[in-house]
Short mmCIF file of C-alpha atoms and ligand atoms in Angstrom, two decimals:
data_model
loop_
_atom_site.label_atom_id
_atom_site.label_comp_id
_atom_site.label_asym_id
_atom_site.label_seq_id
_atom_site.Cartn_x
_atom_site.Cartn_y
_atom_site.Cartn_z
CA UNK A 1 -108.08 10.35 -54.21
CA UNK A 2 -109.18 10.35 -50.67
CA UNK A 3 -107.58 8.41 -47.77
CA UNK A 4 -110.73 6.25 -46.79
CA UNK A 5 -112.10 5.72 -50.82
CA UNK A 6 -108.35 4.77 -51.71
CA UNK A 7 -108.90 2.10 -49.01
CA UNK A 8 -112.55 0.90 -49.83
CA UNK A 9 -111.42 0.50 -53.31
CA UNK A 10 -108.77 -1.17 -52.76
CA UNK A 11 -110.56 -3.50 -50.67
CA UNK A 12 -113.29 -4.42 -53.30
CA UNK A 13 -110.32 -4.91 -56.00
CA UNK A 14 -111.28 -1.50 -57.88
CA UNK A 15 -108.27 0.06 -59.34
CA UNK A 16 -106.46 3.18 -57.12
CA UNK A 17 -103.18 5.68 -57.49
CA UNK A 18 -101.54 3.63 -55.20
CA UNK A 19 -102.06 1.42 -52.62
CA UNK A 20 -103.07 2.02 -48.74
CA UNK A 21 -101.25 1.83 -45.98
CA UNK A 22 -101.32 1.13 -42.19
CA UNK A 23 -99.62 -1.22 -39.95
CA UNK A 24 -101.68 -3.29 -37.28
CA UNK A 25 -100.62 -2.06 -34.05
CA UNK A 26 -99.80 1.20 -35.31
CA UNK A 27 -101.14 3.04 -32.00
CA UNK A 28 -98.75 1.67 -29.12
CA UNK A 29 -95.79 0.99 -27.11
CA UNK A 30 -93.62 2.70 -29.77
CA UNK A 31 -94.99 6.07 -29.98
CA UNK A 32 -93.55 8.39 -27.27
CA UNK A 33 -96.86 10.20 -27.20
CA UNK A 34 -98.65 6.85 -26.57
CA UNK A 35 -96.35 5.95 -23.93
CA UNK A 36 -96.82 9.30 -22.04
CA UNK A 37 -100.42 8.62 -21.51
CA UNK A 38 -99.54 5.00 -20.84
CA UNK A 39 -97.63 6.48 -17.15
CA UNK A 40 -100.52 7.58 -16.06
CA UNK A 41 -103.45 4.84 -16.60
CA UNK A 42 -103.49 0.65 -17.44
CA UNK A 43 -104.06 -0.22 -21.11
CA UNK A 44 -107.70 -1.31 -20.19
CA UNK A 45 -108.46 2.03 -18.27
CA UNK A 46 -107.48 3.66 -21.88
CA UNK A 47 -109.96 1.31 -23.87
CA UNK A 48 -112.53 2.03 -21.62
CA UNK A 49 -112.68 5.55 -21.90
CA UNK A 50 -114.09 6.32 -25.55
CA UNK A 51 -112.28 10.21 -25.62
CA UNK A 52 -108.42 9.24 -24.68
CA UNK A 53 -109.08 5.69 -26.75
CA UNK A 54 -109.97 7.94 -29.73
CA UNK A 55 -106.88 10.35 -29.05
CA UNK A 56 -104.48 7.47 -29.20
CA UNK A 57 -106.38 5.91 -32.42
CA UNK A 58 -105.45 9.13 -33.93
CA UNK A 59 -101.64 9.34 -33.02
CA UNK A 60 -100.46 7.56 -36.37
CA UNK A 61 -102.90 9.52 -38.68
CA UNK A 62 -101.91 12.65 -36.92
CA UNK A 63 -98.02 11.65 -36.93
CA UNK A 64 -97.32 9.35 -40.70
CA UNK A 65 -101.13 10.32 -42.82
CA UNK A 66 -101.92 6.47 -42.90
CA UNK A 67 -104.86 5.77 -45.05
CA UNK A 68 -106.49 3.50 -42.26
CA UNK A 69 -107.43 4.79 -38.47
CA UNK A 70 -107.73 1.56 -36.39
CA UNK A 71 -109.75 2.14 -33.51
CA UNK A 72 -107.80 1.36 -30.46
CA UNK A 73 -109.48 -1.67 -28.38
CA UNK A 74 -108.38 -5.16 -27.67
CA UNK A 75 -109.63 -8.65 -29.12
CA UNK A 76 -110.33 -9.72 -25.77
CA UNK A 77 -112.39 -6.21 -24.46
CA UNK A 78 -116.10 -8.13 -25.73
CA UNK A 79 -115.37 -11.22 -23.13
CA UNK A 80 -115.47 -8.70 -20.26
CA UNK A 81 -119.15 -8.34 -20.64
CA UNK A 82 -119.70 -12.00 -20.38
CA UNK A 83 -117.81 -12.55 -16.88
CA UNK A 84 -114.50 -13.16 -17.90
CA UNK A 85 -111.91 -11.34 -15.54
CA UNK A 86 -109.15 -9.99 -17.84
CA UNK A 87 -105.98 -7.98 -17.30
CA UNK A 88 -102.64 -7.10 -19.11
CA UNK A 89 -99.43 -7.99 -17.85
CA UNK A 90 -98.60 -6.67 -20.73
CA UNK A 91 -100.33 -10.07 -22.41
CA UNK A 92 -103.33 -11.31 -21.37
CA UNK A 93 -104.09 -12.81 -17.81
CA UNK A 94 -108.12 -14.56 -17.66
CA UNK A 95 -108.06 -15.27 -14.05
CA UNK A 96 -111.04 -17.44 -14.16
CA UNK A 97 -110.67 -19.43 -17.82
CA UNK A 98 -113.35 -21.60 -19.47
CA UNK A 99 -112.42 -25.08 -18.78
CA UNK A 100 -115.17 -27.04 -19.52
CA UNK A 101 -118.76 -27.18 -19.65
CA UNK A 102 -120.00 -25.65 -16.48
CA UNK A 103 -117.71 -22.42 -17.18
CA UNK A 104 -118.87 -22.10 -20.82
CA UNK A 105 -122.56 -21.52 -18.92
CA UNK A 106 -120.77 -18.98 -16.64
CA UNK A 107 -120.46 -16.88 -19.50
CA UNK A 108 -123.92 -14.91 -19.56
CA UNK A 109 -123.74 -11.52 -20.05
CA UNK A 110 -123.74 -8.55 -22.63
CA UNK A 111 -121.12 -8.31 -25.29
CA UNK A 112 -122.76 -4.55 -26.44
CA UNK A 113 -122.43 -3.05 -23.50
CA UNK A 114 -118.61 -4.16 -22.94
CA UNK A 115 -117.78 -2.77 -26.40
CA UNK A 116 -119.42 0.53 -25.80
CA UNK A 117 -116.39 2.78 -25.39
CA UNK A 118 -115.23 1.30 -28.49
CA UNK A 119 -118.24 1.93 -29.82
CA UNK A 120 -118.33 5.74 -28.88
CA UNK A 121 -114.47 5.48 -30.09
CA UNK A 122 -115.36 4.65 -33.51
CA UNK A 123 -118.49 7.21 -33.64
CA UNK A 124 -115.82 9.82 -32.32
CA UNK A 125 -113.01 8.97 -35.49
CA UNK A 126 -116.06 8.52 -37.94
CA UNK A 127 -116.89 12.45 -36.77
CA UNK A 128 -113.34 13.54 -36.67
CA UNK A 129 -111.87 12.41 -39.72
CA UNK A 130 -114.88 12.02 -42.51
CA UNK A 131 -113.30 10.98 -46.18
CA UNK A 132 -109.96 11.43 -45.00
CA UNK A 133 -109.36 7.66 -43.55
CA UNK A 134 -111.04 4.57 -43.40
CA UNK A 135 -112.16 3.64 -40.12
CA UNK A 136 -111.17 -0.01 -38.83
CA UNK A 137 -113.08 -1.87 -36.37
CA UNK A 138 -111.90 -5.14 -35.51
CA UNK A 139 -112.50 -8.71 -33.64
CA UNK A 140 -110.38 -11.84 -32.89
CA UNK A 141 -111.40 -14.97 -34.79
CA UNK A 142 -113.55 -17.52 -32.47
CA UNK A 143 -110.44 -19.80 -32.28
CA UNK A 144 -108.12 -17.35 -31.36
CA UNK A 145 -110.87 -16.03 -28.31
CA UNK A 146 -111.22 -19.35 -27.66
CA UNK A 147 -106.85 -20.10 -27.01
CA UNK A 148 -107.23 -16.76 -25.05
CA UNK A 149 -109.98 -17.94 -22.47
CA UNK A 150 -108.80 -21.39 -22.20
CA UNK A 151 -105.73 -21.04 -20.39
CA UNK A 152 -104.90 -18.03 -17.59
CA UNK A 153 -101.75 -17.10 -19.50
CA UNK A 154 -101.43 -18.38 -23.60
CA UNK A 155 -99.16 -21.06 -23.71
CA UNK A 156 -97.04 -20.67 -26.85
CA UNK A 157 -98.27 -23.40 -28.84
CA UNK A 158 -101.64 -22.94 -27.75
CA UNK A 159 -101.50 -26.44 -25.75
CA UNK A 160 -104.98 -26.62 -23.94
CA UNK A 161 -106.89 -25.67 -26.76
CA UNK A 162 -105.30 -28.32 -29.09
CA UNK A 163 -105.31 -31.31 -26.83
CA UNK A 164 -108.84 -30.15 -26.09
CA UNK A 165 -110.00 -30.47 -29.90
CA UNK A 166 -108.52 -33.98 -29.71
CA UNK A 167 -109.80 -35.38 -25.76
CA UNK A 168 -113.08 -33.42 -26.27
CA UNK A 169 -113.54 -32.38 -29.89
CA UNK A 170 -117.36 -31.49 -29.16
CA UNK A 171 -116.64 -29.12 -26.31
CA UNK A 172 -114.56 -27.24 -28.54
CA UNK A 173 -117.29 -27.38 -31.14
CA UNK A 174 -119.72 -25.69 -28.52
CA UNK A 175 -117.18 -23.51 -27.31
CA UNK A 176 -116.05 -22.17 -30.71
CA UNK A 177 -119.75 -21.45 -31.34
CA UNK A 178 -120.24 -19.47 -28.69
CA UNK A 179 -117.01 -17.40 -29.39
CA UNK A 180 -118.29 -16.81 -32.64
CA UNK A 181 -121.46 -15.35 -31.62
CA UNK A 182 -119.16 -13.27 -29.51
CA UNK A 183 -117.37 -12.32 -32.43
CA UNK A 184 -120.18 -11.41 -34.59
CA UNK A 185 -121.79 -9.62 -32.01
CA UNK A 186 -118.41 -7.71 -31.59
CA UNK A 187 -118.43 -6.58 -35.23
CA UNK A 188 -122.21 -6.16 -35.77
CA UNK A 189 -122.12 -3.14 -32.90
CA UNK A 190 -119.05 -1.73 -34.52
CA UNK A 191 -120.42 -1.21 -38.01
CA UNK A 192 -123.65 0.08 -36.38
CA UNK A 193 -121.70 2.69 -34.75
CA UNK A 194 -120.01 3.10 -38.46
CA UNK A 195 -116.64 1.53 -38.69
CA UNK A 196 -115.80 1.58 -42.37
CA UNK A 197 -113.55 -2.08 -42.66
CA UNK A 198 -113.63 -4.84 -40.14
CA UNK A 199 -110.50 -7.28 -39.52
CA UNK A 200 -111.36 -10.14 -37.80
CA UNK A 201 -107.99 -11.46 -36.31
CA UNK A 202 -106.86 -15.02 -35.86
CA UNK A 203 -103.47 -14.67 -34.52
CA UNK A 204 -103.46 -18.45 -33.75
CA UNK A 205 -104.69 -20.42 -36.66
CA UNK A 206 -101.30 -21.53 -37.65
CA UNK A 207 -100.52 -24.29 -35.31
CA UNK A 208 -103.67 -26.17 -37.80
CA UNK A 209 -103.32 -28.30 -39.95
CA UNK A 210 -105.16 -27.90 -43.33
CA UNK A 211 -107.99 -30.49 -42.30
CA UNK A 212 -107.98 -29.53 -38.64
CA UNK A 213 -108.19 -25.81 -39.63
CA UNK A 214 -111.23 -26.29 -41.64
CA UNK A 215 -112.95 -28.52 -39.06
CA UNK A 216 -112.29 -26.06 -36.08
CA UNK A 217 -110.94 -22.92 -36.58
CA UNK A 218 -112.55 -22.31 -40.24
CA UNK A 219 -115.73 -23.40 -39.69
CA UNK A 220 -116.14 -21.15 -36.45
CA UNK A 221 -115.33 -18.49 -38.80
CA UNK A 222 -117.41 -19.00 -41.62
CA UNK A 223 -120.31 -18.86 -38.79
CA UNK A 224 -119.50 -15.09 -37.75
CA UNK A 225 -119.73 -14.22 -41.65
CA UNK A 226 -123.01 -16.35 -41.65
CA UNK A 227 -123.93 -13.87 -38.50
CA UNK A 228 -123.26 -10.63 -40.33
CA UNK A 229 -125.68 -8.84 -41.92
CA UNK A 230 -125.72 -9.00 -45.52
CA UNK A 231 -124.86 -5.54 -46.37
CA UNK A 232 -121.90 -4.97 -44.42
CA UNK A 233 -118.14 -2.91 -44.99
CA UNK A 234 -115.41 -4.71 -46.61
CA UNK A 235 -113.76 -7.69 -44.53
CA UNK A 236 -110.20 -8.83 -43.63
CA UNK A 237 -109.11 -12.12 -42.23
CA UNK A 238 -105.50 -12.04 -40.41
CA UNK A 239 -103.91 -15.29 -40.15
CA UNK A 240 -100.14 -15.48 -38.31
CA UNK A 241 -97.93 -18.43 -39.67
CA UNK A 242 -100.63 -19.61 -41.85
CA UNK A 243 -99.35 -19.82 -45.22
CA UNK A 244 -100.54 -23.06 -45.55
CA UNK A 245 -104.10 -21.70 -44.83
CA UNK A 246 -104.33 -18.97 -47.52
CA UNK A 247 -106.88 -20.77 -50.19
CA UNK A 248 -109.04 -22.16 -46.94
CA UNK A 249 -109.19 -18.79 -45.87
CA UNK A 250 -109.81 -17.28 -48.94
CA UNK A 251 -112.88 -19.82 -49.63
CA UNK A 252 -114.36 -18.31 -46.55
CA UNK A 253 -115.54 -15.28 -48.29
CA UNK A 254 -113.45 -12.30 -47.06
CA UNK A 255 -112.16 -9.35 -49.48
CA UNK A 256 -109.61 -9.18 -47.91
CA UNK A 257 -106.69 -11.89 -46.62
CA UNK A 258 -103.73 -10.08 -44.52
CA UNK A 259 -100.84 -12.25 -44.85
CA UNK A 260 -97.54 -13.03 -42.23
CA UNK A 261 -94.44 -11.69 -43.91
CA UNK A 262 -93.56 -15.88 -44.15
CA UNK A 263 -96.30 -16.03 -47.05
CA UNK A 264 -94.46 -14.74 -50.50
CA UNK A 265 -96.94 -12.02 -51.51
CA UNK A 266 -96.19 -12.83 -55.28
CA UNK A 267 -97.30 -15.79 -54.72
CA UNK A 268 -100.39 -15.27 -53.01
CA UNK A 269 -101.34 -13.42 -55.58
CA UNK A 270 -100.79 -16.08 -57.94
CA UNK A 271 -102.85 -18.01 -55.71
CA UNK A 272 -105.68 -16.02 -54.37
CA UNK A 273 -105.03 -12.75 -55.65
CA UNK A 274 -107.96 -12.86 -58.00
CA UNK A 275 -110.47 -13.21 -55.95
CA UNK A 276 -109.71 -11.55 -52.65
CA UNK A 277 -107.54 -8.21 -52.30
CA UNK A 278 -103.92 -8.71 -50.19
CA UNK A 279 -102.60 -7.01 -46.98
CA UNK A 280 -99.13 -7.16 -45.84
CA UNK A 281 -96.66 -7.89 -45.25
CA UNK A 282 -93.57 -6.44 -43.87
CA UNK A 283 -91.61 -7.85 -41.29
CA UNK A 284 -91.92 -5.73 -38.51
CA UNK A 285 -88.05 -5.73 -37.51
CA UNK A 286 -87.42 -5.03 -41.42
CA UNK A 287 -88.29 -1.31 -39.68
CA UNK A 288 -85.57 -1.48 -38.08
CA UNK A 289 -83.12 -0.93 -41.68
CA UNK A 290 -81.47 1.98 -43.08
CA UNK A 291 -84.92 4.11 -44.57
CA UNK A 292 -83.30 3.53 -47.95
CA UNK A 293 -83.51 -0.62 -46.97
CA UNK A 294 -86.89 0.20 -45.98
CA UNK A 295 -87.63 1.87 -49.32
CA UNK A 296 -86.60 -0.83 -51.80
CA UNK A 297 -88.33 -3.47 -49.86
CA UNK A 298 -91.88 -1.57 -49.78
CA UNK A 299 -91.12 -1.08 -53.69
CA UNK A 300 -91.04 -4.67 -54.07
CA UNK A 301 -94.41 -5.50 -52.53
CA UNK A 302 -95.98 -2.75 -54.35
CA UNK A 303 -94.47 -4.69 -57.09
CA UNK A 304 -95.35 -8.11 -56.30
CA UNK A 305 -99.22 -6.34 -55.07
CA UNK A 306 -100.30 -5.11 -58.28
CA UNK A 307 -100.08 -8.85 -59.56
CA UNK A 308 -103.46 -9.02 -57.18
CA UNK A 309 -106.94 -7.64 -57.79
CA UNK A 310 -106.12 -5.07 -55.28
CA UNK A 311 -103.34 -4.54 -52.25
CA UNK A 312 -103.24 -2.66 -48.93
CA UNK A 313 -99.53 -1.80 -48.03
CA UNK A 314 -98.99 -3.12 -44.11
CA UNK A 315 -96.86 -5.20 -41.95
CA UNK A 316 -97.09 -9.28 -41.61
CA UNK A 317 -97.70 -8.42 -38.03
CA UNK A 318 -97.79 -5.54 -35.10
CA UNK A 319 -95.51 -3.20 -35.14
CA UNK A 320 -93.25 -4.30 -32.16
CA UNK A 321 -92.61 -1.87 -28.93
CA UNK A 322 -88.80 -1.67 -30.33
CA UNK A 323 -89.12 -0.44 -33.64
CA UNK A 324 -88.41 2.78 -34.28
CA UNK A 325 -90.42 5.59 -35.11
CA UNK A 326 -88.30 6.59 -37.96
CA UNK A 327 -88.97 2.91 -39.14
CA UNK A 328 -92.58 3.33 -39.42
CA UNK A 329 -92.33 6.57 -40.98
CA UNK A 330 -90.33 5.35 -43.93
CA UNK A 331 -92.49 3.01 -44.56
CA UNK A 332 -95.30 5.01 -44.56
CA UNK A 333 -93.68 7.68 -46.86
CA UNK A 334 -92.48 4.92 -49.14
CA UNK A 335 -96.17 3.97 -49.48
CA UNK A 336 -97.32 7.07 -49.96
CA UNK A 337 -94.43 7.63 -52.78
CA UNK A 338 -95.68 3.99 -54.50
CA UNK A 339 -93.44 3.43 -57.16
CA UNK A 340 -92.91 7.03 -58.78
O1 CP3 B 1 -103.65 -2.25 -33.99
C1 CP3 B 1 -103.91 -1.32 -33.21
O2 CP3 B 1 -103.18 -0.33 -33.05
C2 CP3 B 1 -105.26 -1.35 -32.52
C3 CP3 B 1 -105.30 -1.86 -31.24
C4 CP3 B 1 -105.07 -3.35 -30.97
C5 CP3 B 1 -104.47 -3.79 -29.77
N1 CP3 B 1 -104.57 -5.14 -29.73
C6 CP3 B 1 -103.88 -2.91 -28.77
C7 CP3 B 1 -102.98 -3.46 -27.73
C8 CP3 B 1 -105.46 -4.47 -31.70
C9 CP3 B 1 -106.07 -4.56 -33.08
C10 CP3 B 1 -105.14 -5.61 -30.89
C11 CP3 B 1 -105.47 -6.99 -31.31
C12 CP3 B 1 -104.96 -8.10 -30.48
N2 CP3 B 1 -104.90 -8.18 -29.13
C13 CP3 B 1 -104.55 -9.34 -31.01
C14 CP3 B 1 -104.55 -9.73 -32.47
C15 CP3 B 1 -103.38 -9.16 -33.17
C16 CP3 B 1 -102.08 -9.82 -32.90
O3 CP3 B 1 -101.21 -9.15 -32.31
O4 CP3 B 1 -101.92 -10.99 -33.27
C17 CP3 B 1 -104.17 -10.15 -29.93
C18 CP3 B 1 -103.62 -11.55 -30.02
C19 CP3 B 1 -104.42 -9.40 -28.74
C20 CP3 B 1 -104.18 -9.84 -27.34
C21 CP3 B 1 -103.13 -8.99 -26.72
N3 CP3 B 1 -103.33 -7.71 -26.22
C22 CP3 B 1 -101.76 -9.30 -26.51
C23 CP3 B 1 -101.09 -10.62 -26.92
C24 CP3 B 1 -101.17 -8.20 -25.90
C25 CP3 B 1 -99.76 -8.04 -25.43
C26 CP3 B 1 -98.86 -7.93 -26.58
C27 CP3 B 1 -97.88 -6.83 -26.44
O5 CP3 B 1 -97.77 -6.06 -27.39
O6 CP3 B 1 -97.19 -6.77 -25.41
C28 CP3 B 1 -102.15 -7.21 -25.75
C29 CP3 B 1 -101.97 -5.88 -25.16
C30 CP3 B 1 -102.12 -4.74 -26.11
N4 CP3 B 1 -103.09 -4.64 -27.07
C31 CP3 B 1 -101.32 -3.55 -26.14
C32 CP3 B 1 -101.87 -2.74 -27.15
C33 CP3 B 1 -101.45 -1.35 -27.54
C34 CP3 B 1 -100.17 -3.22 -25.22
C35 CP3 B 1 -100.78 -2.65 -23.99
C36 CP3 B 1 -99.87 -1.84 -23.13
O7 CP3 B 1 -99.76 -0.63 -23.34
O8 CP3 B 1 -99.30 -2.41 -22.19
#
């Protein structure tokens, strides 16, 4: 079975020799071969240009044979064509973030023509690599853009954003709206330009409640599904510390929900398993174990997997700039092995 079928089918719950693998993050700090071309330009001079973006997309497919090629980009890359200023330092800096009404105005621009060198990225892999992986183009969640252009630097629990859905719930409502828009836009160009899975990430979901999870943060993204066209490639929603999220997120209509490595994966498929595919979910620093360590533990979510209607082998999170390469390629071996 080919790389990128192995991962479409796994994705619409169709049965497969074993299951996928990648790990989110897998291009990166890590990588001596990523950090050589790091020396010599920023990590937004690299998005921007579509040839050495593609290059570095390639690094883990080229290095471990991962059955998904994420295209390498940034959540945050579509808000530079609407006026935000953005740098890495190596997180996120906005030095001019949305604060209320007048600022959400500010934001006129062109979300396509920021995401062109993705774009050209993705058309690049799509050329390059054919049935042999599944191309992944990706988008933060609107609540998650929204925590990033609130504040100049994230606060860790996310503090403007959350007092602002209490002191000025309605703002937030516009705001979200528009960062969906954003979102959908973001993912509408990439499956133009042929990515073959989207992920739509929403690293900061967790710190909802249930309730206040569906009113904010889940309704914003049941309005970028509304926003994509009908026929469209298979979808993933990532959550971070959002166990307590997995049925609201399911009920939003994804095939796929990528879970933290908090959330048992036995028991998500218990839960939701039936009618939405898995990801996950590793913890990254488990990569840092003895490869045999590594081994049993990828055994038992292959295990725990096939209790769901399908299940793409990955970590709970990114893979961290400390783990070890070695790390990531027993894992991906161990994948590749499944359970024989
Ligand atoms: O997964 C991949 O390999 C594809 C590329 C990718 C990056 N960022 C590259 C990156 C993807 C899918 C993202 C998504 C992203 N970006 C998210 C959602 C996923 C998550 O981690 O929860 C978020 C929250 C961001 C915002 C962002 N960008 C942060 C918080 C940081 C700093 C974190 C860190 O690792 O230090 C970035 C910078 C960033 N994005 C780097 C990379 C490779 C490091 C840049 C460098 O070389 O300095």
């Amino acid at each position: 079975m080919k790389r990128r079928e192995r991962f479409l089918r796994a994705c619409h719950g169709q049965p497969v020799d074993r299951p996928p693998v990648w790990l989110m993050r897998q291009a990166g700090r890590y990588l001596p071969e990523y950090r050589a071309l790091r020396e010599r330009s920023s990590f937004l001079e690299m998005c921007r240009d579509p040839a050495r973006a593609t290059e570095i997309s390639l690094h883990p497919f080229e290095r471990f044979g991962v059955d998904g090629v994420v295209v390498f980009s940034d959540i945050l890359i579509p808000l530079t064509g609407l006026g935000i200023e953005l740098h890495f330092d190596p997180g996120p800096v906005v030095r001019n973030p949305v604060e209320g009404r007048g600022d959400l105005e500010r934001l006129a621009g062109d979300v396509e023509s920021a995401m062109q060198p993705t774009c050209e990225a993705i058309r690049l892999l799509k050329r390059e690599l054919g049935e042999e992986a599944a191309v992944i183009g990706f988008a933060g969640a609107p609540w998650t853009l929204a925590a990033y252009v609130s504040e100049q630097k994230l606060s860790r629990d996310v503090e403007l954003l959350c007092g602002l859905s209490y002191s000025a719930p309605e703002f937030v409502d516009t705001l979200l709206d528009r960062m969906a828009e954003i979102s959908a836009e973001a993912l509408r160009v990439q499956i133009e330009a042929g990515a073959d899975v989207l992920q739509i990430f929403d690293t900061w979901a967790g710190v909802l409640s249930t309730p206040r999870f569906e009113r904010f943060a889940g309704r914003s993204l049941r309005r970028v599904l509304d926003l994509l066209p009908e026929q469209r490639p298979p979808l993933i929603i990532f959550a971070r510390a959002a166990s307590h999220l997995m049925e609201a997120i399911a009920d939003i209509g994804p095939d796929v929900v990528s879970l933290d490595w908090r959330t048992d994966l036995g028991e998500a498929a218990r839960r939701i398993g039936q009618r939405v595919s898995l990801q996950g979910n590793l913890e990254p620093s488990a990569l840092k174990s003895p490869p045999a360590e590594i081994e049993r533990a990828v055994a038992e979510l292959i295990r725990a997997g096939q209790k769901a209607r399908g299940h793409i082998l990955n970590l709970g999170h990114g893979v961290l700039p400390s783990i070890p390469v070695e790390g990531v390629a027993a894992f991906v071996r161990a994948a590749q092995r499944g359970l024989s």
